[in-house]
Tab-separated table of C-alpha atoms in Angstrom:
chain	number	residue	atom	x	y	z
A	30	UNK	CA	-47.598	22.941	18.694
A	31	UNK	CA	-49.316	24.303	15.607
A	32	UNK	CA	-46.448	26.689	14.943
A	33	UNK	CA	-43.915	23.898	15.233
A	34	UNK	CA	-45.947	21.596	12.993
A	35	UNK	CA	-46.264	24.255	10.342
A	36	UNK	CA	-42.464	24.388	10.085
A	37	UNK	CA	-42.035	20.608	9.882
A	38	UNK	CA	-40.717	19.286	6.577
A	39	UNK	CA	-39.139	16.053	5.478
A	40	UNK	CA	-36.871	14.884	2.703
A	41	UNK	CA	-36.266	11.663	0.858
A	42	UNK	CA	-32.866	10.077	1.338
A	43	UNK	CA	-32.198	6.638	-0.138
A	44	UNK	CA	-35.975	6.187	-0.548
A	45	UNK	CA	-36.537	6.778	3.178
A	46	UNK	CA	-38.484	9.738	4.489
A	47	UNK	CA	-36.191	11.611	6.871
A	48	UNK	CA	-37.488	14.182	9.330
A	49	UNK	CA	-36.006	17.658	9.322
A	50	UNK	CA	-35.119	19.956	12.187
A	51	UNK	CA	-36.152	20.073	14.994
A	52	UNK	CA	-37.449	16.497	14.991
A	53	UNK	CA	-34.159	15.321	13.567
A	54	UNK	CA	-31.090	16.644	15.378
A	55	UNK	CA	-27.959	14.802	14.122
A	56	UNK	CA	-25.938	16.378	16.925
A	57	UNK	CA	-27.763	14.183	19.443
A	58	UNK	CA	-25.525	11.301	18.373
A	59	UNK	CA	-22.376	13.434	18.636
A	60	UNK	CA	-22.986	14.690	22.182
A	61	UNK	CA	-20.843	12.168	24.073
A	62	UNK	CA	-17.914	9.887	23.338
A	63	UNK	CA	-19.918	6.707	23.804
A	64	UNK	CA	-22.512	7.889	21.258
A	65	UNK	CA	-19.812	8.803	18.744
A	66	UNK	CA	-18.148	5.417	19.111
A	67	UNK	CA	-21.446	3.552	19.004
A	68	UNK	CA	-22.509	4.989	15.629
A	69	UNK	CA	-19.110	5.272	13.950
A	70	UNK	CA	-19.450	4.017	10.380
A	71	UNK	CA	-15.760	3.141	9.922
A	72	UNK	CA	-13.292	1.516	12.296
A	73	UNK	CA	-9.504	1.437	12.202
A	74	UNK	CA	-7.622	-1.399	13.891
A	75	UNK	CA	-4.020	-2.668	13.743
A	76	UNK	CA	-5.325	-5.571	11.649
A	77	UNK	CA	-5.975	-3.080	8.825
A	78	UNK	CA	-2.291	-2.152	8.541
A	79	UNK	CA	0.621	-3.442	6.481
A	80	UNK	CA	4.049	-2.067	7.361
A	81	UNK	CA	6.498	-1.476	4.476
A	82	UNK	CA	10.083	-2.356	5.462
A	83	UNK	CA	13.441	-1.860	3.733
A	84	UNK	CA	16.116	-4.535	4.099
A	85	UNK	CA	19.827	-4.337	3.302
A	86	UNK	CA	22.778	-6.713	3.413
A	87	UNK	CA	24.998	-7.187	6.443
A	88	UNK	CA	24.534	-7.722	10.141
A	89	UNK	CA	23.528	-5.275	12.864
A	90	UNK	CA	23.218	-2.562	10.215
A	91	UNK	CA	20.728	0.263	10.066
A	92	UNK	CA	20.593	3.339	7.854
A	93	UNK	CA	18.198	6.220	8.262
A	94	UNK	CA	16.240	7.441	5.262
A	95	UNK	CA	16.676	11.240	5.475
A	96	UNK	CA	13.480	12.056	3.585
A	97	UNK	CA	11.428	9.676	5.741
A	98	UNK	CA	11.905	10.486	9.444
A	99	UNK	CA	11.727	7.377	11.619
A	100	UNK	CA	12.148	4.957	8.697
A	101	UNK	CA	15.306	2.869	8.427
A	102	UNK	CA	16.908	0.354	6.133
A	103	UNK	CA	17.690	-2.684	8.290
A	104	UNK	CA	19.819	-5.792	8.015
A	105	UNK	CA	17.926	-9.051	8.376
A	106	UNK	CA	18.753	-9.546	12.063
A	107	UNK	CA	17.452	-6.103	13.005
A	108	UNK	CA	14.440	-6.484	10.749
A	109	UNK	CA	13.510	-9.665	12.628
A	110	UNK	CA	13.532	-7.744	15.895
A	111	UNK	CA	11.155	-5.200	14.455
A	112	UNK	CA	8.932	-7.960	13.094
A	113	UNK	CA	8.523	-9.281	16.628
A	114	UNK	CA	7.402	-5.834	17.777
A	115	UNK	CA	4.897	-5.596	14.948
A	116	UNK	CA	3.296	-8.893	15.887
A	117	UNK	CA	3.022	-7.749	19.504
A	118	UNK	CA	1.185	-4.636	18.278
A	119	UNK	CA	-1.297	-6.709	16.277
A	120	UNK	CA	0.001	-5.741	12.827
A	121	UNK	CA	-0.561	-8.837	10.683
A	122	UNK	CA	1.741	-8.282	7.723
A	123	UNK	CA	4.748	-6.470	6.304
A	124	UNK	CA	5.657	-5.465	2.763
A	125	UNK	CA	9.303	-6.117	1.990
A	126	UNK	CA	11.566	-3.958	-0.206
A	127	UNK	CA	15.226	-4.895	-0.734
A	128	UNK	CA	18.042	-2.356	-1.041
A	129	UNK	CA	20.896	-3.933	-2.966
A	130	UNK	CA	24.418	-2.671	-3.751
A	131	UNK	CA	24.839	-0.869	-7.066
A	132	UNK	CA	27.342	-3.457	-8.325
A	133	UNK	CA	24.561	-6.072	-8.329
A	134	UNK	CA	22.341	-3.976	-10.598
A	135	UNK	CA	22.354	-4.445	-14.355
A	136	UNK	CA	20.168	-3.873	-17.393
A	137	UNK	CA	18.804	-7.432	-17.190
A	138	UNK	CA	17.808	-7.180	-13.492
A	139	UNK	CA	19.233	-10.669	-12.998
A	140	UNK	CA	19.590	-10.250	-9.218
A	141	UNK	CA	15.796	-10.008	-8.970
A	142	UNK	CA	15.399	-13.782	-9.358
A	143	UNK	CA	18.516	-14.919	-7.513
A	144	UNK	CA	17.287	-17.633	-5.146
A	145	UNK	CA	19.966	-16.539	-2.670
A	146	UNK	CA	19.250	-12.842	-3.182
A	147	UNK	CA	18.497	-10.404	-0.399
A	148	UNK	CA	14.706	-10.492	-0.761
A	149	UNK	CA	14.624	-14.278	-0.925
A	150	UNK	CA	16.910	-14.673	2.118
A	151	UNK	CA	14.800	-12.231	4.110
A	152	UNK	CA	11.538	-13.953	3.227
A	153	UNK	CA	12.938	-17.303	4.387
A	154	UNK	CA	14.245	-15.802	7.637
A	155	UNK	CA	10.914	-14.148	8.395
A	156	UNK	CA	8.836	-17.245	7.716
A	157	UNK	CA	11.186	-19.486	9.688
A	158	UNK	CA	11.189	-17.168	12.695
A	159	UNK	CA	7.636	-15.789	12.601
A	160	UNK	CA	5.478	-18.100	10.482
A	161	UNK	CA	2.354	-16.294	11.688
A	162	UNK	CA	3.509	-12.972	10.197
A	163	UNK	CA	2.249	-12.291	6.688
A	164	UNK	CA	5.053	-11.483	4.256
A	165	UNK	CA	4.298	-9.530	1.104
A	166	UNK	CA	7.083	-9.252	-1.448
A	167	UNK	CA	7.581	-6.609	-4.105
A	168	UNK	CA	7.543	-8.065	-7.612
A	169	UNK	CA	9.231	-5.335	-9.632
A	170	UNK	CA	12.580	-4.732	-11.254
A	171	UNK	CA	13.408	-1.114	-10.418
A	172	UNK	CA	15.540	-1.995	-7.337
A	173	UNK	CA	17.624	-4.282	-9.585
A	174	UNK	CA	18.030	-2.380	-12.866
A	175	UNK	CA	20.979	-0.119	-13.549
A	176	UNK	CA	18.625	2.435	-15.125
A	177	UNK	CA	15.975	2.497	-12.383
A	178	UNK	CA	13.034	1.578	-14.602
A	179	UNK	CA	10.594	-1.199	-13.663
A	180	UNK	CA	11.501	-3.353	-16.639
A	181	UNK	CA	13.878	-4.149	-19.452
A	182	UNK	CA	14.395	-1.340	-21.928
A	183	UNK	CA	15.166	-1.069	-25.640
A	184	UNK	CA	17.741	1.210	-27.268
A	185	UNK	CA	15.335	4.140	-27.038
A	186	UNK	CA	14.737	3.634	-23.312
A	187	UNK	CA	11.211	2.267	-23.784
A	188	UNK	CA	10.223	-0.388	-21.235
A	189	UNK	CA	9.492	-3.671	-23.011
A	190	UNK	CA	6.300	-5.236	-21.753
A	191	UNK	CA	6.529	-8.950	-22.602
A	192	UNK	CA	10.273	-9.277	-22.070
A	193	UNK	CA	9.850	-7.693	-18.645
A	194	UNK	CA	7.101	-10.157	-17.732
A	195	UNK	CA	9.474	-13.053	-18.356
A	196	UNK	CA	11.830	-11.678	-15.706
A	197	UNK	CA	8.962	-10.867	-13.331
A	198	UNK	CA	7.779	-14.449	-13.688
A	199	UNK	CA	11.146	-15.773	-12.532
A	200	UNK	CA	11.280	-13.246	-9.694
A	201	UNK	CA	7.768	-14.073	-8.483
A	202	UNK	CA	8.462	-17.801	-8.512
A	203	UNK	CA	11.637	-17.324	-6.476
A	204	UNK	CA	9.648	-15.350	-3.882
A	205	UNK	CA	6.928	-17.970	-3.707
A	206	UNK	CA	9.521	-20.716	-3.291
A	207	UNK	CA	11.116	-18.721	-0.459
A	208	UNK	CA	7.750	-18.645	1.326
A	209	UNK	CA	6.148	-15.282	0.520
A	210	UNK	CA	2.460	-15.245	1.424
A	211	UNK	CA	1.559	-12.401	-0.921
A	212	UNK	CA	3.170	-11.280	-4.159
A	213	UNK	CA	2.786	-7.583	-4.912
A	214	UNK	CA	3.420	-6.929	-8.623
A	215	UNK	CA	4.034	-3.184	-8.734
A	216	UNK	CA	5.426	-2.930	-12.266
A	217	UNK	CA	2.243	-2.106	-14.240
A	218	UNK	CA	3.101	-4.305	-17.230
A	219	UNK	CA	0.047	-5.407	-19.216
A	220	UNK	CA	-0.895	-9.047	-18.691
A	221	UNK	CA	1.570	-9.847	-15.926
A	222	UNK	CA	-1.059	-10.998	-13.413
A	223	UNK	CA	-2.287	-13.763	-15.705
A	224	UNK	CA	1.247	-14.998	-16.344
A	225	UNK	CA	2.145	-14.983	-12.646
A	226	UNK	CA	-1.062	-16.764	-11.659
A	227	UNK	CA	-0.544	-19.475	-14.258
A	228	UNK	CA	3.063	-19.978	-13.147
A	229	UNK	CA	2.080	-20.218	-9.494
A	230	UNK	CA	-0.601	-22.784	-10.294
A	231	UNK	CA	1.694	-24.815	-12.542
A	232	UNK	CA	4.441	-24.878	-9.897
A	233	UNK	CA	2.093	-25.896	-7.095
A	234	UNK	CA	1.902	-22.582	-5.250
A	235	UNK	CA	-1.884	-22.642	-5.212
A	236	UNK	CA	-2.233	-20.657	-1.985
A	237	UNK	CA	0.193	-17.846	-2.786
A	238	UNK	CA	-1.887	-14.685	-3.058
A	239	UNK	CA	-1.436	-11.861	-5.529
A	240	UNK	CA	-2.125	-8.305	-4.428
A	241	UNK	CA	-1.940	-6.450	-7.692
A	242	UNK	CA	-0.886	-2.835	-7.832
A	243	UNK	CA	-3.789	-2.555	-10.230
A	244	UNK	CA	-4.064	1.236	-10.316
A	245	UNK	CA	-0.559	2.587	-9.792
A	246	UNK	CA	-0.236	6.169	-10.921
A	247	UNK	CA	2.786	7.974	-12.357
A	248	UNK	CA	2.847	10.089	-9.235
A	249	UNK	CA	5.234	12.725	-7.911
A	250	UNK	CA	4.684	11.368	-4.382
A	251	UNK	CA	7.214	8.508	-4.743
A	252	UNK	CA	10.437	10.462	-4.335
A	253	UNK	CA	11.388	9.439	-0.779
A	254	UNK	CA	10.738	5.762	-1.567
A	255	UNK	CA	13.101	5.890	-4.522
A	256	UNK	CA	15.718	7.363	-2.195
A	257	UNK	CA	15.089	4.539	0.266
A	258	UNK	CA	15.625	1.718	-2.250
A	259	UNK	CA	18.379	3.502	-4.138
A	260	UNK	CA	16.681	3.760	-7.519
A	261	UNK	CA	16.419	7.555	-7.743
A	262	UNK	CA	20.021	8.044	-8.840
A	263	UNK	CA	19.693	5.299	-11.439
A	264	UNK	CA	16.544	6.871	-12.857
A	265	UNK	CA	18.480	10.127	-13.437
A	266	UNK	CA	15.480	12.349	-13.889
A	267	UNK	CA	13.598	9.853	-16.062
A	268	UNK	CA	9.916	9.112	-15.600
A	269	UNK	CA	7.608	6.112	-15.705
A	270	UNK	CA	4.650	7.587	-17.554
A	271	UNK	CA	4.715	5.032	-20.364
A	272	UNK	CA	3.529	2.296	-17.988
A	273	UNK	CA	2.235	3.875	-14.775
A	274	UNK	CA	-1.178	5.529	-14.987
A	275	UNK	CA	-1.982	9.136	-15.865
A	276	UNK	CA	-3.141	10.974	-12.684
A	277	UNK	CA	-5.948	12.492	-14.768
A	278	UNK	CA	-7.712	9.147	-15.256
A	279	UNK	CA	-10.102	7.108	-13.130
A	280	UNK	CA	-12.157	5.230	-15.741
A	281	UNK	CA	-8.884	3.735	-16.945
A	282	UNK	CA	-8.180	2.608	-13.386
A	283	UNK	CA	-11.409	0.609	-13.349
A	284	UNK	CA	-10.444	-1.113	-16.598
A	285	UNK	CA	-7.009	-1.954	-15.199
A	286	UNK	CA	-8.542	-3.327	-12.012
A	287	UNK	CA	-11.100	-5.397	-13.927
A	288	UNK	CA	-8.365	-6.917	-16.077
A	289	UNK	CA	-6.245	-7.876	-13.066
A	290	UNK	CA	-9.184	-9.461	-11.260
A	291	UNK	CA	-10.014	-11.434	-14.392
A	292	UNK	CA	-6.398	-12.595	-14.665
A	293	UNK	CA	-6.350	-13.962	-11.126
A	294	UNK	CA	-5.530	-11.204	-8.627
A	295	UNK	CA	-6.845	-12.023	-5.154
A	296	UNK	CA	-6.602	-8.419	-3.968
A	297	UNK	CA	-6.093	-5.090	-5.674
A	298	UNK	CA	-4.324	-1.914	-4.651
A	299	UNK	CA	-4.555	1.767	-5.464
A	300	UNK	CA	-1.321	3.774	-5.211
A	301	UNK	CA	-0.810	6.518	-4.036
A	302	UNK	CA	-3.443	6.694	-1.342
A	303	UNK	CA	-4.943	9.944	-0.111
A	304	UNK	CA	-4.791	11.834	-3.450
A	305	UNK	CA	-6.650	8.893	-5.043
A	306	UNK	CA	-9.326	8.029	-2.475
A	307	UNK	CA	-11.947	8.542	-5.185
A	308	UNK	CA	-10.404	5.603	-7.059
A	309	UNK	CA	-10.384	3.489	-3.891
A	310	UNK	CA	-14.077	4.224	-3.383
A	311	UNK	CA	-14.971	3.469	-7.002
A	312	UNK	CA	-12.989	0.234	-6.957
A	313	UNK	CA	-14.683	-1.075	-3.826
A	314	UNK	CA	-18.149	-0.031	-4.957
A	315	UNK	CA	-17.751	-1.441	-8.473
A	316	UNK	CA	-16.012	-4.745	-7.776
A	317	UNK	CA	-16.482	-5.560	-4.074
A	318	UNK	CA	-13.105	-7.304	-3.949
A	319	UNK	CA	-10.489	-6.939	-1.183
A	320	UNK	CA	-9.206	-3.433	-1.844
A	321	UNK	CA	-6.015	-1.923	-0.461
A	322	UNK	CA	-4.330	1.446	-0.707
A	323	UNK	CA	-0.754	2.580	-0.202
A	324	UNK	CA	-0.117	5.700	1.853
A	325	UNK	CA	3.125	6.348	0.039
A	326	UNK	CA	6.445	7.839	1.060
A	327	UNK	CA	5.603	11.342	-0.119
A	328	UNK	CA	2.429	11.390	1.946
A	329	UNK	CA	4.407	10.210	4.962
A	330	UNK	CA	7.168	12.772	4.403
A	331	UNK	CA	4.873	15.757	4.010
A	332	UNK	CA	2.951	14.813	7.155
A	333	UNK	CA	6.220	14.624	9.073
A	334	UNK	CA	7.293	18.004	7.749
A	335	UNK	CA	4.077	19.503	9.090
A	336	UNK	CA	4.531	17.727	12.426
A	337	UNK	CA	8.097	19.006	12.749
A	338	UNK	CA	6.924	22.576	12.169
A	339	UNK	CA	4.088	22.295	14.651
A	340	UNK	CA	1.495	22.865	11.948
A	341	UNK	CA	-0.394	19.593	12.551
A	342	UNK	CA	-1.049	17.503	15.645
A	343	UNK	CA	0.858	14.293	14.995
A	344	UNK	CA	-1.157	11.617	16.806
A	345	UNK	CA	-4.578	12.870	15.765
A	346	UNK	CA	-3.588	13.406	12.133
A	347	UNK	CA	-2.008	9.959	11.795
A	348	UNK	CA	-5.223	8.262	12.879
A	349	UNK	CA	-7.461	10.602	10.882
A	350	UNK	CA	-5.443	10.095	7.713
A	351	UNK	CA	-5.715	6.319	8.021
A	352	UNK	CA	-9.397	6.379	8.925
A	353	UNK	CA	-10.000	8.214	5.638
A	354	UNK	CA	-8.852	5.098	3.771
A	355	UNK	CA	-11.321	2.932	5.668
A	356	UNK	CA	-14.142	5.384	5.030
A	357	UNK	CA	-13.361	5.308	1.310
A	358	UNK	CA	-13.709	1.514	1.308
A	359	UNK	CA	-10.169	0.215	1.747
A	360	UNK	CA	-9.916	-3.106	3.527
A	361	UNK	CA	-6.285	-2.447	4.418
A	362	UNK	CA	-3.583	0.196	4.178
A	363	UNK	CA	0.130	-0.024	3.491
A	364	UNK	CA	1.581	2.755	5.601
A	365	UNK	CA	4.846	3.808	7.219
A	366	UNK	CA	2.690	5.009	10.113
A	367	UNK	CA	1.646	1.435	10.936
A	368	UNK	CA	3.669	1.140	14.152
A	369	UNK	CA	2.713	4.601	15.361
A	370	UNK	CA	-0.948	3.986	14.600
A	371	UNK	CA	-1.017	0.582	16.311
A	372	UNK	CA	0.543	2.062	19.438
A	373	UNK	CA	-1.991	4.898	19.442
A	374	UNK	CA	-4.888	2.505	18.959
A	375	UNK	CA	-3.636	0.390	21.863
A	376	UNK	CA	-3.778	3.482	24.094
A	377	UNK	CA	-7.322	4.390	23.093
């Protein structure tokens, strides 16, 4: 006993004296499955997931997205069928992205606020058929501009902040009128959250939520998404660095998030996800607001490439990747793995 006691030490962790080995053996709580589940600090459930979906015109139409295996652009009728499956799996919400024909795109992005536009028609169909399903709409102009930027541009190609907000305001109102539960402004214009909140209040849409893409980075992980919505060809090698955030910065992200909360955002989002989990963690710790992250198309595509080559175990990696978001502090995750993950969780 004396020999053992002479080796005993302790350390201070969060102002608590913690015994050292052998009195403390952390592996005791890892020995069996029931112990591991009992002390797990983070939990992943289907209720944490939002499924991004791409909609196109027509009937009984589907188009595969080559860079995103398993993801399809769907006509409204087929999208409704998938929505029913999502509800059965316990997924509470979708994020909607329209894919419109090129002849409807122009420099003014006028199709974005067409009350009979594709996004607006789809929102109405979803809410009429599945009122219990949360519908989040994308408030951004890049699917509607002929140049692929998220706003109106001047003669030098610079995206105009305040002029863009005027169009976003009209787009957001049309989505709210169609029945969207959540507006997701993904444009990164300064001041747009305050304008949208004021418009929603003035027009009586008091309960329409705003999930701000508060920290959206000028990332190289968006390529497959731009293919999916048809904006990559319009962008023609251009970039969005004059309005999306520099990947080098995290203090700036906190300022952006603080501004959006002050302007009336109900929830905030960090995008992309896994490369920016430090920002997710800082956001949740600093502000304590509902915090979401987007596991973007590039993350999805590179995982699938590894699965296809047998380099990673698909089921285990899907769940581990999503659990990382929860551990970092995210309340929810937008992910193209939502259906796969919900099915896996149902089997566990």
